[in-house]
CSV table of C-alpha atoms (C1' of nucleotides) in Angstrom, one decimal:
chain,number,residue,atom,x,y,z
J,144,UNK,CA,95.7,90.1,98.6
J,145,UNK,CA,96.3,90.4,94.9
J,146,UNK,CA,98.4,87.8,93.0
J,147,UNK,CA,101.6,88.4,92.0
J,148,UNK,CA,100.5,88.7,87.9
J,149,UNK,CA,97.6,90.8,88.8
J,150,UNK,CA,100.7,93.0,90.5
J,151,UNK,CA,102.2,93.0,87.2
J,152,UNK,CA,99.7,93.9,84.7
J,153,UNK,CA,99.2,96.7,87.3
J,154,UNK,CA,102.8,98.1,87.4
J,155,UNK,CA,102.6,98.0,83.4
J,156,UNK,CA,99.1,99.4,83.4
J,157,UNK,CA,100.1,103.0,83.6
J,158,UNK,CA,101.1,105.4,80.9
J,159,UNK,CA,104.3,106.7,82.1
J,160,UNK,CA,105.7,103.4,83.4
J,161,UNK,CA,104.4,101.6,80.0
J,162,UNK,CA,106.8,104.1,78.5
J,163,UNK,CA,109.7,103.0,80.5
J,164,UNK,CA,109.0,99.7,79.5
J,165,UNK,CA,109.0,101.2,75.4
J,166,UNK,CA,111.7,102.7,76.0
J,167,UNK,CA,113.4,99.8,77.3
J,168,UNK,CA,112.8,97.0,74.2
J,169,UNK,CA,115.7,96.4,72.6
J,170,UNK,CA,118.1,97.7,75.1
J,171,UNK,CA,119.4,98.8,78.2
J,172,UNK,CA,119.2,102.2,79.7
J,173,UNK,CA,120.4,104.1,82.7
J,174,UNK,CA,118.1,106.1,84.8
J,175,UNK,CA,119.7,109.3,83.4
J,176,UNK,CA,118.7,108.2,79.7
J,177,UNK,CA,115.2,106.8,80.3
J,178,UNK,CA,114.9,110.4,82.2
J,179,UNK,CA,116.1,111.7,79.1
J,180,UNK,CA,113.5,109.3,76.7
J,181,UNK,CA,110.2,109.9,79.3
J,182,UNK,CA,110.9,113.8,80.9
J,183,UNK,CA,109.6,112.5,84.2
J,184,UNK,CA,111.7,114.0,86.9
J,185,UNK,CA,114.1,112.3,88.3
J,186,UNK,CA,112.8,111.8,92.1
J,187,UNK,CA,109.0,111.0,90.2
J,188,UNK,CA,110.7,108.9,87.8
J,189,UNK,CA,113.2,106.5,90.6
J,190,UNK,CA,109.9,105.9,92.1
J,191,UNK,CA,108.0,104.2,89.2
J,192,UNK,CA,111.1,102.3,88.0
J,193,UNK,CA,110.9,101.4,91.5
J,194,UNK,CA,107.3,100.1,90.9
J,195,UNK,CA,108.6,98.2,87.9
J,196,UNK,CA,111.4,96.7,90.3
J,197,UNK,CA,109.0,95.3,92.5
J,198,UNK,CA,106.9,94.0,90.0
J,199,UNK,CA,109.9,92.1,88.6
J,200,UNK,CA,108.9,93.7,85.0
J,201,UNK,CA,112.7,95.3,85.3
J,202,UNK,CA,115.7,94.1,85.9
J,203,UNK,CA,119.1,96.5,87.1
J,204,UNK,CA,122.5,96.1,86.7
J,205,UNK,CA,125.2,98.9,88.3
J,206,UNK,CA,127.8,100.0,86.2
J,207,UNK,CA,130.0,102.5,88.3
J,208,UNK,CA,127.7,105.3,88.8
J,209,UNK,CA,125.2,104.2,86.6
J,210,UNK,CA,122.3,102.2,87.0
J,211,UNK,CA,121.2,100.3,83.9
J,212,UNK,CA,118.1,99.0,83.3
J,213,UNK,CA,116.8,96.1,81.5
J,214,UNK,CA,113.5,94.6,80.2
J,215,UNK,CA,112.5,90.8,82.3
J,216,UNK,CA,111.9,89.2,79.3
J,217,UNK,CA,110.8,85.7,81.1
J,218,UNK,CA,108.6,87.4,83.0
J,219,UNK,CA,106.6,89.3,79.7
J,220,UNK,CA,106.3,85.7,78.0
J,221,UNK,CA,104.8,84.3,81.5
J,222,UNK,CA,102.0,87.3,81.6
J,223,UNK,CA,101.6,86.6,77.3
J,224,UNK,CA,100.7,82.6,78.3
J,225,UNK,CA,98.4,84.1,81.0
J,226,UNK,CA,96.5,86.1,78.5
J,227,UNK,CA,96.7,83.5,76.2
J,228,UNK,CA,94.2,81.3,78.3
J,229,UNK,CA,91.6,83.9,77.9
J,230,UNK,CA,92.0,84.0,74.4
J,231,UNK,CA,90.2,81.5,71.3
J,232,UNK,CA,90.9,78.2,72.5
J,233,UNK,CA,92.0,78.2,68.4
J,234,UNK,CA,95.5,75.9,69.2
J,235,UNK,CA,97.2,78.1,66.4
J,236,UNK,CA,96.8,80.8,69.0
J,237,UNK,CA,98.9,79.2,71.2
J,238,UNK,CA,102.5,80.2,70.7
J,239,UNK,CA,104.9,77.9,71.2
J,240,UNK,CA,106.8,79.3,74.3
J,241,UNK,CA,103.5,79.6,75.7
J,242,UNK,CA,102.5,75.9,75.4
J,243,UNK,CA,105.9,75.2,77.2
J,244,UNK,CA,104.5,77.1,80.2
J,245,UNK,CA,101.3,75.6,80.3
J,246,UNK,CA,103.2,72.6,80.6
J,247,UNK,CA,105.7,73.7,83.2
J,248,UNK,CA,102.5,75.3,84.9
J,249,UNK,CA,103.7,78.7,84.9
J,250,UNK,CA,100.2,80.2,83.9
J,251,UNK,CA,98.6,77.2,86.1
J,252,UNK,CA,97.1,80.0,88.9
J,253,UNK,CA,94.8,81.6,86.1
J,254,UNK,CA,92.9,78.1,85.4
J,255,UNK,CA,92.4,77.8,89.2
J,256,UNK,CA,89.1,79.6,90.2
F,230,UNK,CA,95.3,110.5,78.2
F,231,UNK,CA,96.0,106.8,78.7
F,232,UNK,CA,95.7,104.7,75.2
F,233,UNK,CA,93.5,101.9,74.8
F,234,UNK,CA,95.4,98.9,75.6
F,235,UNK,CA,96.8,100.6,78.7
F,236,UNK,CA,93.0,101.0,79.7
F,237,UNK,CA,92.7,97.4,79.0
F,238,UNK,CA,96.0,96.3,81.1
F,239,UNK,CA,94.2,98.6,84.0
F,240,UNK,CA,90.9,97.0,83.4
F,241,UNK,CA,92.3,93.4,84.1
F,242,UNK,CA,94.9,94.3,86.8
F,243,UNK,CA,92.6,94.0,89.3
F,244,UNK,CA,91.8,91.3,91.6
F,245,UNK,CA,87.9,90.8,91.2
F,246,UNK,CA,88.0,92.1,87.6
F,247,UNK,CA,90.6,89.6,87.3
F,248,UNK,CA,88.1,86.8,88.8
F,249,UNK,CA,84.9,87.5,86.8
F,250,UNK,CA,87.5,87.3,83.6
F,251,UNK,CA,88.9,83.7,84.8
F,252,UNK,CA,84.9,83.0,85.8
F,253,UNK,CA,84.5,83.6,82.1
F,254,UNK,CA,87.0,81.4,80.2
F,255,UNK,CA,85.4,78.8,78.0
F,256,UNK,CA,81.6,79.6,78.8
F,257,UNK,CA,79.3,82.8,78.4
F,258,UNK,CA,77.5,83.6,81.8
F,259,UNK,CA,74.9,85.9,82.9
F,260,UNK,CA,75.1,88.0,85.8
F,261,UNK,CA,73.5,86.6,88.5
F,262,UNK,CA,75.6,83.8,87.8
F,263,UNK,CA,78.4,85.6,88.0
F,264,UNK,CA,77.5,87.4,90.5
F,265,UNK,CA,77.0,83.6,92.5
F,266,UNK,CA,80.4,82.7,91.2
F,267,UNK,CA,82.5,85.7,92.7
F,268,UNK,CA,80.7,87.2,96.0
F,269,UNK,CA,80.6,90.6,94.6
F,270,UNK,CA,77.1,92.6,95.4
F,271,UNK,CA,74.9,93.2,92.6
F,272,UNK,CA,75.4,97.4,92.4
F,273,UNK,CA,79.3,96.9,92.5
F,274,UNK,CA,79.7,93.8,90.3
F,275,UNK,CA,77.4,95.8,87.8
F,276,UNK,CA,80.5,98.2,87.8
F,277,UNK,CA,82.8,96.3,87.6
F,278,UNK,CA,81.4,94.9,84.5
F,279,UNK,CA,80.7,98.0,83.2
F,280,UNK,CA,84.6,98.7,83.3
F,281,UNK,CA,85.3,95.6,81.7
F,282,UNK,CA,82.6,96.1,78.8
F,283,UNK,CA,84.1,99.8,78.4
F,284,UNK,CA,87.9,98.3,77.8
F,285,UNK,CA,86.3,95.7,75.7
F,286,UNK,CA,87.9,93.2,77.4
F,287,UNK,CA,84.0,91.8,77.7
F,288,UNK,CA,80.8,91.4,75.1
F,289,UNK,CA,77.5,91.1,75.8
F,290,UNK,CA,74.1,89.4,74.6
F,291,UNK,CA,70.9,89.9,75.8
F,292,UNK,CA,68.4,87.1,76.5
F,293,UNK,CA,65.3,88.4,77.3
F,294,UNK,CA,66.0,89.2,81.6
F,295,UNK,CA,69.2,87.9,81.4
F,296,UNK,CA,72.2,89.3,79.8
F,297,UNK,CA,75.2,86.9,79.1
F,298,UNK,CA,78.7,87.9,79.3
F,299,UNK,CA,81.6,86.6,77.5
F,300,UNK,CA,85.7,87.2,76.8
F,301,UNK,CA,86.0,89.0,73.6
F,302,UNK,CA,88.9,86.5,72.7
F,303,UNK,CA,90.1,88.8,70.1
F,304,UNK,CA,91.3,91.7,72.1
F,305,UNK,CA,93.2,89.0,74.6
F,306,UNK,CA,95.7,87.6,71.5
F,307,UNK,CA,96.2,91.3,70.6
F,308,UNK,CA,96.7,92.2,74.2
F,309,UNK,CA,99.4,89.2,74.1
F,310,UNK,CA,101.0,90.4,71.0
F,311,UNK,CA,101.4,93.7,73.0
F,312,UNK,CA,103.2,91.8,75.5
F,313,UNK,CA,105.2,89.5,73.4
F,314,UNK,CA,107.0,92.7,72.2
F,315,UNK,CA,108.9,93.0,76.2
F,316,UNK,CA,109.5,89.5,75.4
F,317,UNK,CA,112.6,88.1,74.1
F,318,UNK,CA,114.0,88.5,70.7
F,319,UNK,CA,114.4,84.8,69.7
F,320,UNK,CA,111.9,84.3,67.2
F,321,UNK,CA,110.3,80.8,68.9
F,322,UNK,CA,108.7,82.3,71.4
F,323,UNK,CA,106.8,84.7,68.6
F,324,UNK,CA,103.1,82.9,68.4
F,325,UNK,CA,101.5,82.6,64.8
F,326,UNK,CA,98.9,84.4,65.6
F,327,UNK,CA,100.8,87.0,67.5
F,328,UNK,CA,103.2,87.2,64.2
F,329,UNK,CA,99.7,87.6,62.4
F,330,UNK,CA,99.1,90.7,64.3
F,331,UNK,CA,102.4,91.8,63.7
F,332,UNK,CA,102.2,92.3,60.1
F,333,UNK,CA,98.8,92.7,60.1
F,334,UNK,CA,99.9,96.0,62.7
F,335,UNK,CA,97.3,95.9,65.8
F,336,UNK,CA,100.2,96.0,68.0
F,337,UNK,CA,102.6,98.2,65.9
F,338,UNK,CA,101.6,101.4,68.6
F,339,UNK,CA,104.2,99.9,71.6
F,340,UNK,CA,106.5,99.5,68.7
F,341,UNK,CA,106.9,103.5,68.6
F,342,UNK,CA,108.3,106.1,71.1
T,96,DA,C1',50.6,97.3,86.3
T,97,DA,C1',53.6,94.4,88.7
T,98,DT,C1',57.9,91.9,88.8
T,99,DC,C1',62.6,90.6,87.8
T,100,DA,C1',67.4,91.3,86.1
T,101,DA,C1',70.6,94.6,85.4
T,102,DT,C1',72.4,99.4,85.1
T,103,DT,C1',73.1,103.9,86.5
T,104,DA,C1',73.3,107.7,89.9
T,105,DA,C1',74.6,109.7,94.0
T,106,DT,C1',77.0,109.8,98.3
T,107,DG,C1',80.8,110.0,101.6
T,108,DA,C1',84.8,107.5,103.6
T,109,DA,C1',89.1,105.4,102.5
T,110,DA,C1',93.0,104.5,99.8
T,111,DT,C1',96.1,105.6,96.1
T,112,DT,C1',98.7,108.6,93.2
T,113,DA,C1',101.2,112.8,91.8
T,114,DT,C1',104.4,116.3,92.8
T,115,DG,C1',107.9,118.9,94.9
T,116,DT,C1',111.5,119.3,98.2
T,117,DA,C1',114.8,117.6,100.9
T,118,DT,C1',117.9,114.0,102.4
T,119,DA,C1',120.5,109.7,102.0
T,120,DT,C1',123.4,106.2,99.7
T,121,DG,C1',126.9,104.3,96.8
T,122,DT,C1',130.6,105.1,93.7
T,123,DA,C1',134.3,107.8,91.6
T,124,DT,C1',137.5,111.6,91.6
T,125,DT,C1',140.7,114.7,93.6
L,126,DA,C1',138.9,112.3,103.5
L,127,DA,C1',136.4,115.7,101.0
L,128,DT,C1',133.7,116.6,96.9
L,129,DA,C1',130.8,115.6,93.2
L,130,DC,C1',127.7,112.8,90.7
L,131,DA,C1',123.8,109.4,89.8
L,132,DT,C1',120.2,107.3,91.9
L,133,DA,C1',117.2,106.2,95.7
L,134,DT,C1',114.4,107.2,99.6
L,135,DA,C1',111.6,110.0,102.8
L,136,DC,C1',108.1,113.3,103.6
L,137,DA,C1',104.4,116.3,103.1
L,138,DT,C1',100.4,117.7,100.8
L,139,DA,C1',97.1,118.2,97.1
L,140,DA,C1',94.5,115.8,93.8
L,141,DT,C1',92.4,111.7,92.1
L,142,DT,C1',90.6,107.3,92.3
L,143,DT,C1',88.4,103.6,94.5
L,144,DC,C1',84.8,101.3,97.4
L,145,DA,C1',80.6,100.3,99.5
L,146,DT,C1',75.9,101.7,100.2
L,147,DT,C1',71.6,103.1,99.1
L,148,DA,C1',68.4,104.7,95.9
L,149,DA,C1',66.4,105.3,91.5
L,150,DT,C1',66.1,103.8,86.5
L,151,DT,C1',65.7,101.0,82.4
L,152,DG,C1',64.2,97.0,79.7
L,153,DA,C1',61.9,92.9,79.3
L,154,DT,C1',58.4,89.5,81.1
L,155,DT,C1',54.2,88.1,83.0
DNA sequence: AATCAATTAATGAAATTATGTATATGTATT
DNA sequence: AATACATATACATAATTTCATTAATTGATT
């Protein structure tokens, strides 16, 4: 067992697939492009985005051929509130979007023991 | 090669890493308690630790035996700056203190290819 | 010197990751 | 329907990391 979250931070723990995830803000990319932006080869490189798939950190879209890309960008503000709790309890630390999740109990697993 | 906030990601990806962290919010505790608090055996716990201490994620005080353990809060909002940066654009859901570190540059490294 | 809390070292088994090659799938083009 | 292209999956194997134990070490206290 290991927590979905936990599953997360792993998936973006990891130099190459970090870069993905640079190489992503901002924008989409197909595979062919983020090949392009990383060097990884291609049949190394489908497996980590498939990483990032599982992990919900990435989203995909098909255009014809191509496969774009995208950045979850719900799912990077959820993982921000969770590290938020283990910041300064400081309430000017904690960002607005993040109070909403506290609220909505997103980030509710990390107070359980 | 891995960067030091990917070290840090890695540190805390990690299920009973992840549980001595949570064991830590709000209160300072030594090992034994810790120790009482997550199951872990003394030897492996003691690593564990040691891999949180060497990402910083943790900080340390000594008390004559005992040695005391607590979040180094600080690294967290940065940590969470790092991630607000996957997050969405729309400039609520950028925390003050996040924006702090923005300008002030801790997290300007994802920021670059 | 004896004891206690914690860390470090050392070991071997088990699991994960990386890499390369080959194959398969889905879509588009002819 | 055959071919080509972009991407994904499957496999195999080498390399690395992780995990759990046991043992030894350090630092502080009595």
């Amino acid at each position: 067992m290991s927590g979905a979250p936990i599953d997360s931070f792993k998936a973006l723990a990891h130099p190459t697939r970090f870069a993905v995830l640079q190489s992503l803000i901002g924008k989409e990319r197909n595979v062919g492009e983020i090949e392009e932006a990383t060097g990884i080869a291609q049949p190394g490189l489908s497996q980590q985005l498939a990483v990032l798939r599982n992990s919900r950190l990435v989203t995909t879209r098909r255009d014809a051929k191509l496969v774009y890309y995208s950045l979850n960008t719900e799912l990077f503000v959820d993982l921000a509130a969770i590290l938020a709790q283990f910041g300064p309890v400081d309430d000017a630390n904690i960002p607005p979007a993040v109070k909403r999740r506290f609220t909505t109990g997103v980030a509710t697993f990390a107070r359980m023991g």
